[in-house]
XYZ file of C-alpha atoms in Angstrom:
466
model
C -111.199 30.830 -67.333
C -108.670 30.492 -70.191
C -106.000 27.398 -69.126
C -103.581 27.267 -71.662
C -103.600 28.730 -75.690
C -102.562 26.047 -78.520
C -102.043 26.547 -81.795
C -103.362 23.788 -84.755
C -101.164 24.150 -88.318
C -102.652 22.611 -91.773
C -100.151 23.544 -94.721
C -102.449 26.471 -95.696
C -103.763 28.205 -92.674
C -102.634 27.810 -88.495
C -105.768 28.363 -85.984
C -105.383 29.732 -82.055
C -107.240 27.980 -79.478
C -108.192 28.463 -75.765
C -107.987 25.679 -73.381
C -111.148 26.432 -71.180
C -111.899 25.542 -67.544
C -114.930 25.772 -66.051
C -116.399 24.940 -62.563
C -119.494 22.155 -63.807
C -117.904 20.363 -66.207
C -114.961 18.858 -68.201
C -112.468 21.480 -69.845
C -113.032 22.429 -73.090
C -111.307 24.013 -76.574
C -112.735 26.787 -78.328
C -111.368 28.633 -81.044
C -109.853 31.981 -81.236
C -108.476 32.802 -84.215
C -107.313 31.756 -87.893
C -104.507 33.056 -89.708
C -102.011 31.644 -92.697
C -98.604 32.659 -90.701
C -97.698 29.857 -88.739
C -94.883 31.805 -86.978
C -97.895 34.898 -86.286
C -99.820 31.783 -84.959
C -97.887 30.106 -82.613
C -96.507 33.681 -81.062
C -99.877 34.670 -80.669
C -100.716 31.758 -78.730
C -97.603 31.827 -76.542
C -98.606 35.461 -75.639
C -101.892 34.793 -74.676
C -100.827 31.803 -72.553
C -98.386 34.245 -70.497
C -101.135 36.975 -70.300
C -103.180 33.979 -68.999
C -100.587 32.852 -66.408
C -99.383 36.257 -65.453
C -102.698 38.230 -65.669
C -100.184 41.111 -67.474
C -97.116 41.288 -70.532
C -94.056 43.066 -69.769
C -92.755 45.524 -71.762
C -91.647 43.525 -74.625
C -94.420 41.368 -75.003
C -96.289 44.345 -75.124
C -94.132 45.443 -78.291
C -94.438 41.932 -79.498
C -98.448 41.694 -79.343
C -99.006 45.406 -81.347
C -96.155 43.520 -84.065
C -98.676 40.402 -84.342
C -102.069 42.442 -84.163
C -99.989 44.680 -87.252
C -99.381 41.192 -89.017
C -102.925 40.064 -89.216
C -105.695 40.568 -90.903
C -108.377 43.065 -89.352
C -111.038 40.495 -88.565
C -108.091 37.929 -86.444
C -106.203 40.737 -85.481
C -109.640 42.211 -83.621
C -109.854 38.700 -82.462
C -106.118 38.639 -80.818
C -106.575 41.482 -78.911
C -109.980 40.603 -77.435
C -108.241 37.496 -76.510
C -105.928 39.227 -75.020
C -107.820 41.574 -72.628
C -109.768 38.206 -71.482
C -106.593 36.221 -70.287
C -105.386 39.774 -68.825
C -108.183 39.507 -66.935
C -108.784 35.799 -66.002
C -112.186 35.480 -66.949
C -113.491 33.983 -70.685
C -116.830 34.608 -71.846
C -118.666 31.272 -73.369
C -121.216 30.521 -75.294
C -123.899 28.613 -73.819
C -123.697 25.439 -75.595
C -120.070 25.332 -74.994
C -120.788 24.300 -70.842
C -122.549 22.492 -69.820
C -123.205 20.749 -66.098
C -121.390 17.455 -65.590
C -123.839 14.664 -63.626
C -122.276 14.439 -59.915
C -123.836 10.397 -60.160
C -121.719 10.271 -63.202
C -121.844 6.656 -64.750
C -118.573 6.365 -66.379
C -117.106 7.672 -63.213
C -115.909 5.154 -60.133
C -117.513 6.081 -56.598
C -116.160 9.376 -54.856
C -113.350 8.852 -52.452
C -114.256 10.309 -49.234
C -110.585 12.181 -49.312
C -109.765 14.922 -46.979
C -109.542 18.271 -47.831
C -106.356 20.144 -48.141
C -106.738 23.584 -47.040
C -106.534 26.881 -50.001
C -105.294 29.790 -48.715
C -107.241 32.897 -48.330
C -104.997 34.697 -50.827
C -102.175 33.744 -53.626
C -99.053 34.993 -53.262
C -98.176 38.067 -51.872
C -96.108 40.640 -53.585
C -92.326 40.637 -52.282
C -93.383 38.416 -49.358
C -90.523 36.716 -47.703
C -91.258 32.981 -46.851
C -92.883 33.438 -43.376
C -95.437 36.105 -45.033
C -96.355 33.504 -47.303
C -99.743 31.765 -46.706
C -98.897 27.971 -47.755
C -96.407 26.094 -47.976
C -93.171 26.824 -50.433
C -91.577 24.182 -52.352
C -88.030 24.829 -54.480
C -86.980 22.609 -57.499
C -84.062 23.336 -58.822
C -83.537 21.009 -62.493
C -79.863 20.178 -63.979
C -79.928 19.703 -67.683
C -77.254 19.495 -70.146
C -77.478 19.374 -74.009
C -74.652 18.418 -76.748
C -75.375 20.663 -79.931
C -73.884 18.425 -82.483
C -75.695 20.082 -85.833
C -75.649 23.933 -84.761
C -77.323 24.828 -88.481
C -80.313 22.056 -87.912
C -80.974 23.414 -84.326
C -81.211 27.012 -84.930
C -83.251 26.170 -88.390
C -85.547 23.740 -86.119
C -86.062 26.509 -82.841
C -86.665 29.287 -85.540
C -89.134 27.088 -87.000
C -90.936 26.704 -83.429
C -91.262 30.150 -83.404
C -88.098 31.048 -81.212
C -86.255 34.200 -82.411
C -82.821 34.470 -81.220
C -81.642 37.979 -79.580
C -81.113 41.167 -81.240
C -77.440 41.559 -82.719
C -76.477 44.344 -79.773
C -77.356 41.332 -77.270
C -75.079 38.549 -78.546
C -72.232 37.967 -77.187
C -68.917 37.049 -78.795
C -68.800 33.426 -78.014
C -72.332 32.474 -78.686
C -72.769 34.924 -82.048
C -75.988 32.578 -83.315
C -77.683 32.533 -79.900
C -77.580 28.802 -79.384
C -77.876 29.282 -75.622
C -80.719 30.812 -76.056
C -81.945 28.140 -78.683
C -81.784 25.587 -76.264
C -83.583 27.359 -74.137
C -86.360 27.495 -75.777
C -86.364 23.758 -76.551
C -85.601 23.192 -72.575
C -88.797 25.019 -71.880
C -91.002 22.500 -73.723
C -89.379 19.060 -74.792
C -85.838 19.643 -74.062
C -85.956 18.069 -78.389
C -85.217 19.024 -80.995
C -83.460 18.067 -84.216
C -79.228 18.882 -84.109
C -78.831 18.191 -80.161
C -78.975 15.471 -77.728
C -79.965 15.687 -74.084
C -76.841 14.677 -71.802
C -78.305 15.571 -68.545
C -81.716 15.568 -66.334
C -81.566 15.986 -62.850
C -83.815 17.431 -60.084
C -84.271 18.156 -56.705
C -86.917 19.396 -54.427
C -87.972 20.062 -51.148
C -90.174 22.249 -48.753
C -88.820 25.635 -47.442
C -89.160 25.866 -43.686
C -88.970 29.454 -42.377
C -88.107 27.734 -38.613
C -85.147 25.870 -40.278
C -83.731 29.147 -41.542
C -84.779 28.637 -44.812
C -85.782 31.666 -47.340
C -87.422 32.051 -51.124
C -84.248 33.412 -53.202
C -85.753 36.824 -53.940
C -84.904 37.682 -50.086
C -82.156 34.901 -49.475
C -78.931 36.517 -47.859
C -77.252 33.736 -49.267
C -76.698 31.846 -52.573
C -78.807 28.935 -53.842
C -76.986 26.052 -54.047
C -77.593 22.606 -54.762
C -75.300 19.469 -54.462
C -75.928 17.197 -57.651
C -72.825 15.625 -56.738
C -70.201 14.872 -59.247
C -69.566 12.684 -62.285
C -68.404 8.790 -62.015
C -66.168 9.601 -64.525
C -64.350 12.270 -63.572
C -64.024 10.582 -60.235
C -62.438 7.793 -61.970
C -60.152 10.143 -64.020
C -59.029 11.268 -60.571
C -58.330 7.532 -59.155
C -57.381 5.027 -62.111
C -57.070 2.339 -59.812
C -60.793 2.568 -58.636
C -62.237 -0.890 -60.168
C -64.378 -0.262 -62.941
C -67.894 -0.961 -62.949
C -68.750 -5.295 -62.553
C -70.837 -4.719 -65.758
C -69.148 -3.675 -69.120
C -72.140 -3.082 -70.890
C -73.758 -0.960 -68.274
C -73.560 2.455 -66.739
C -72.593 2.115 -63.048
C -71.722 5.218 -61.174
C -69.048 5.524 -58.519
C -70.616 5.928 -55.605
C -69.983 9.183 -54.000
C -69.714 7.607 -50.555
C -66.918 5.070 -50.410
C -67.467 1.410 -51.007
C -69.197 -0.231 -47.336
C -66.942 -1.974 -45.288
C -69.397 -5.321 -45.603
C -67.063 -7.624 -43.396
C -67.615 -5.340 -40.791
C -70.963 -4.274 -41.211
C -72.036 -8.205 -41.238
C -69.262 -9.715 -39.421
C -69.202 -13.087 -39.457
C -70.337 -15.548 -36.800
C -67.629 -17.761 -35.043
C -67.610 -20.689 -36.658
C -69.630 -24.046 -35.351
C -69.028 -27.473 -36.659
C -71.935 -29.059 -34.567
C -74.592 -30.524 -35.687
C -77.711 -30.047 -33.186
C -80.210 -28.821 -34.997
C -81.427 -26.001 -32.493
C -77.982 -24.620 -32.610
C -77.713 -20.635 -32.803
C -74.907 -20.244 -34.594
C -75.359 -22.633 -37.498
C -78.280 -20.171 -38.613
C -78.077 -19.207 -42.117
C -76.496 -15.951 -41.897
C -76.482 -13.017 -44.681
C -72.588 -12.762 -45.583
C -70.314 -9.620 -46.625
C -69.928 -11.421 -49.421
C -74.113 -12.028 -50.461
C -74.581 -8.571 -48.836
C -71.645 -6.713 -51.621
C -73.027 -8.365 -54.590
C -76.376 -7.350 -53.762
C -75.414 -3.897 -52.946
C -73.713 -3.555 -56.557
C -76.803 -5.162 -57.856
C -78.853 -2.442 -56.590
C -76.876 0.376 -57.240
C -76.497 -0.230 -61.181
C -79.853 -0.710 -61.376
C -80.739 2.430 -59.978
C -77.860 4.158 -62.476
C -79.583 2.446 -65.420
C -82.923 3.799 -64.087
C -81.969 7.093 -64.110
C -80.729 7.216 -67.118
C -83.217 5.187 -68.684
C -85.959 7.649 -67.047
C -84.171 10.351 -68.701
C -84.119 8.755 -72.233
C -87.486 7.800 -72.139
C -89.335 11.035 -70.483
C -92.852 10.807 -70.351
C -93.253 8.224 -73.419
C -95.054 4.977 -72.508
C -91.806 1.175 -72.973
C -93.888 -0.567 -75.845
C -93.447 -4.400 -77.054
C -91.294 -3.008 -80.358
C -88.714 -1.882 -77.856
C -87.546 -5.276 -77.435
C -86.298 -4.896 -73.655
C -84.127 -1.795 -74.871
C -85.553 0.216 -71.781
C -83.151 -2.462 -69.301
C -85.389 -2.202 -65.901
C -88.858 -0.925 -67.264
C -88.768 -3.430 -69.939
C -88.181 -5.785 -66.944
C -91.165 -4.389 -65.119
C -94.686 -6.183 -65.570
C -96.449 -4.626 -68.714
C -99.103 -2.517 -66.276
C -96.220 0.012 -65.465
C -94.999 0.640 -69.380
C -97.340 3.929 -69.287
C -96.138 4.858 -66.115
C -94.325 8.889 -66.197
C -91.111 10.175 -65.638
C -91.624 11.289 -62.099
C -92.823 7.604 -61.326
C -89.514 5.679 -63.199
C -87.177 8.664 -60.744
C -89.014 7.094 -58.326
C -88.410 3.542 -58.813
C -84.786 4.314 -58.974
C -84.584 6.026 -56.109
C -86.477 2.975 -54.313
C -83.004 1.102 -55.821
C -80.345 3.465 -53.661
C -82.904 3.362 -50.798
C -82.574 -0.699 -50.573
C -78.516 0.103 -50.918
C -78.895 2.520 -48.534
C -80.042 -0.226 -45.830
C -76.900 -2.434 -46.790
C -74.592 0.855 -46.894
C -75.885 1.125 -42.684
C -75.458 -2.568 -42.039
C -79.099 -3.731 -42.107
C -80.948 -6.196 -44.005
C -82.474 -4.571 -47.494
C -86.218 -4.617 -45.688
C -88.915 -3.478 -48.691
C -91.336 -0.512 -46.855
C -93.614 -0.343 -50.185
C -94.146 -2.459 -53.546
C -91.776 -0.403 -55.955
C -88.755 -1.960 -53.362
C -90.336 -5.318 -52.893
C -90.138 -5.140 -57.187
C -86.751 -3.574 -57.561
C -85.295 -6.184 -54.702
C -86.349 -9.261 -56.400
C -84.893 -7.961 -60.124
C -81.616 -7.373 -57.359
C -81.287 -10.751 -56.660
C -82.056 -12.356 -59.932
C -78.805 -9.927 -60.764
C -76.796 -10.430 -58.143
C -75.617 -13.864 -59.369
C -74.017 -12.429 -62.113
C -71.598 -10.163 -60.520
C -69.735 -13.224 -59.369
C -68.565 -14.085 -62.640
C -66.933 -10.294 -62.838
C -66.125 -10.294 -59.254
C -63.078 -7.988 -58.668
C -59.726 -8.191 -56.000
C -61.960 -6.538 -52.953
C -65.086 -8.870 -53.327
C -62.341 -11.932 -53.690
C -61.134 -9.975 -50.312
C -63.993 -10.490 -48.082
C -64.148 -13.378 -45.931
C -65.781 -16.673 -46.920
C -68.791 -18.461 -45.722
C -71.021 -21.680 -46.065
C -73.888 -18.906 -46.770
C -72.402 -16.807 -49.454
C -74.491 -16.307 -52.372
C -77.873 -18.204 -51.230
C -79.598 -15.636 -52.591
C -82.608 -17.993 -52.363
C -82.941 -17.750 -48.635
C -82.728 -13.952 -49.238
C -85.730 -14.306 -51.044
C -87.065 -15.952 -47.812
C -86.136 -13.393 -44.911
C -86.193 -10.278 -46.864
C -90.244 -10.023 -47.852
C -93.417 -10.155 -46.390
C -94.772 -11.793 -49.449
C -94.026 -11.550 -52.969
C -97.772 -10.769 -54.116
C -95.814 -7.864 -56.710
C -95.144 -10.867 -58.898
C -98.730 -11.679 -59.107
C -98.676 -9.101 -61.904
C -96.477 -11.030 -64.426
C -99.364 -13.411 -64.710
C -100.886 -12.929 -67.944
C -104.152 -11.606 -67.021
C -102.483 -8.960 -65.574
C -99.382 -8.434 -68.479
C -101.333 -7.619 -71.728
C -102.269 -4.667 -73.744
C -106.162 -4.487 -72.132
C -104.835 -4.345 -68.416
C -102.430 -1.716 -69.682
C -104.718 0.646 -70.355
C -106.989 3.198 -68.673
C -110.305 2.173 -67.528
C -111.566 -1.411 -65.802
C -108.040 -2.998 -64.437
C -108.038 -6.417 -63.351
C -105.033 -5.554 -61.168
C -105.415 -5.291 -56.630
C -105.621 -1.485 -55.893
C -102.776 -2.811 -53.534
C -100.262 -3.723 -56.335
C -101.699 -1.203 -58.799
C -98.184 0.557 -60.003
C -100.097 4.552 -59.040
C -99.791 2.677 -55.423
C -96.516 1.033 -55.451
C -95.092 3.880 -53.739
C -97.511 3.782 -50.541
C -95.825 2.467 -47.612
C -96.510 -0.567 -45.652
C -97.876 0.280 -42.271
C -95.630 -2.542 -40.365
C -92.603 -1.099 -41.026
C -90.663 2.370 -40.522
C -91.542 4.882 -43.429
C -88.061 6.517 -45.609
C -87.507 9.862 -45.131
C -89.668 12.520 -47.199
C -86.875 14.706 -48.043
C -84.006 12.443 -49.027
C -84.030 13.223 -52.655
C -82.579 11.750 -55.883
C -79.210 10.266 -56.368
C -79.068 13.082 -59.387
């Protein structure tokens, strides 16, 4: 079955190519069609990937595919629209040299993992079926993003050039007359780049729809979609000017949209004890509202700088020429620079979950590796913060225990077998890669997110901060 269509351009002629899938073996390219318009091209190949996906073309693509089968040449254009009728109908013809069977005691492969199976539903999905008709489960993402347009000329030039065409003079409207909505759009749908606009904005959220909660798919929803992505830091400050800045100039720290914890209540002190038995219960080293509020503003612009580090760097691997200009994942042991964007959300996330357990009054207690990671870069932080402390940190009450961030190192971890992988057999370009890594299948970074058995698990559903 035809995957995907891709197009290959050489300055004097573009070819088409089918991404194909098949059940005993590896997927594998073939070739479709060659033709000297790179525009024909690469709309021929987004055609064919939607008659693929959607087993039919609407009524415009329809118009669309007789324009390109006009454009070309008899022998491609015969070629187009017998590639057509096989995505249309979900099954590719191959040659027999093309497949081939794939060894199940494949060498190069590790051992099978006796994994269990997750059940396939009888049938896909349904025609106008509300959620409870449907067979599986539902899941709805719902994505933020935000672009500045700084070069309008370069971006329209640049979309048009990736084969976008913008809408039909009738169809424009009067503020947008050069369709640069819709050339966004288009570069949303694949990088989000492209040359004349930055990105300003990524966020996502997610979760299961539960027909027993209530919940719906939009088609049949009596009620709006709507999701919280909470607002700015800066508008918030805009709205309060006497809301202290963030502790770090040089870093982006977000107001929290929560108000700052009340940490002399949430770890009130001990009465004080000037014995000296050494059983005593109350001399104790104790974790102070002052320790507790530097750590908690340690945490939380570390998970800001995540997220909008994550966002910067997308799905590109932090390399050495970066020169720590990534903040956190330059931080990170060299084994987790090729780790993807979903992963680096992730590991910022795991930051507002440790705040989160200060923010209720408890200890910051890791429950995977990604925590156990993020808490020790915390601490080495927190220290810091001091220097920039502000009026309501100078507020809290004192203590013989403020700042021993050491002993946090003590009572907040199991172990600290994470920093086993800044050792140098783990933290070079050979244990980077894919293939034979020298690192524990417990610390590998695909893992870090697996929680610990001994303690409670986070919620499944909390989301991201944004």
């Amino acid at each position: 079955m035809a995957r995907s269509f891709l197009c290959e351009h050489a300055s004097s002629k573009s070819r088409v190519l089918v991404l194909l899938a098949h059940a005993n073996g590896p997927a594998c390219v073939q070739a479709v069609f060659t033709c000297r318009d790179a525009h024909v091209a690469q709309h021929a190949a987004r055609l064919l990937s939607s008659a693929a996906l959607d087993g039919a073309l609407t009524e415009q693509q329809e118009i669309t595919a007789r324009k390109i089968a006009t454009a070309l040449p008899d022998a491609p254009a015969a070629s187009f629209r017998q590639a057509l009728e096989r995505a249309r109908t979900g099954v590719w013809p191959s040659a027999a040299p093309a497949l081939f069977s794939w060894p199940d005691d494949d060498p190069l492969e590790g051992p099978a993992q006796d994994e269990p199976e997750l059940p396939v539903s009888a049938t896909r999905s349904p025609k106008d079926a509300r959620l409870a008709d449907l067979p599986g489960p539902v899941v709805r993402v719902v994505q933020l993003r935000e672009f500045h347009v700084y070069d309008q000329a370069n971006l329209v030039a640049a979309a048009a050039a990736g084969g976008w065409q913008p809408m039909e003079d009738e169809e424009l409207v009067e503020d947008d007359p050069h369709d640069l909505v819709g050339a966004v759009m288009f570069a949303a749908e694949s990088t989000g780049e492209l040359p004349g606009m930055d990105w300003l904005t990524d966020a996502q959220e997610g979760h299961l729809l539960l027909p027993a909660r209530g919940d719906e798919v939009a088609d049949w929803s009596t009620e709006p979609v709507r999701i919280n992505f909470g607002t700015g830091w800066r508008l918030q400050q805009a709205a309060n000017p006497s809301a202290a800045p963030p502790r770090n100039p040089g870093a982006t720290a977000a107001v929290p949209e929560e108000p700052q914890p009340d940490f002399a209540s949430l770890f009130a002190l001990p009465s004080a004890c000037d014995c000296e038995e050494e059983d005593c219960q109350k001399c104790y080293w104790t974790f102070t509202p002052r320790t507790a509020d530097l750590l908690f503003s340690a945490l939380d612009e570390l998970a800001e700088a995540a997220y909008d580090d994550a966002a910067d760097l997308g799905e590109r691997p932090v390399t050495k020429d970066d020169d720590g200009a990534w903040g956190l994942f330059s931080r990170l042991p060299q084994v987790t620079w090729r780790q993807n964007l979903r992963w680096r959300r992730n590991l910022a996330r795991a930051c507002d979950d440790l705040a989160g357990d200060l923010r209720r009054g408890s200890w910051p207690r890791p429950t995977c590796a990604a925590e156990e990671m993020v808490l020790h870069l915390a601490l080495g932080e927190a220290p810091a913060l001091l220097e920039v402390g502000d009026s309501a940190h100078a507020a809290l009450p004192e203590h013989r225990d403020d700042y021993d961030f050491d002993a946090c190192l003590d009572f907040f971890f199991q172990d600290h077998d994470v920093l086993w992988l800044y050792d140098s057999k783990y933290n070079s370009d050979e244990a980077d890669g894919a293939g034979s890594s020298p690192v524990p299948p417990a610390l590998h970074p695909d893992n870090w997110f697996e929680g610990f058995l001994n303690v409670p698990a986070r919620s499944a559903e909390r989301g991201h901060r944004r």
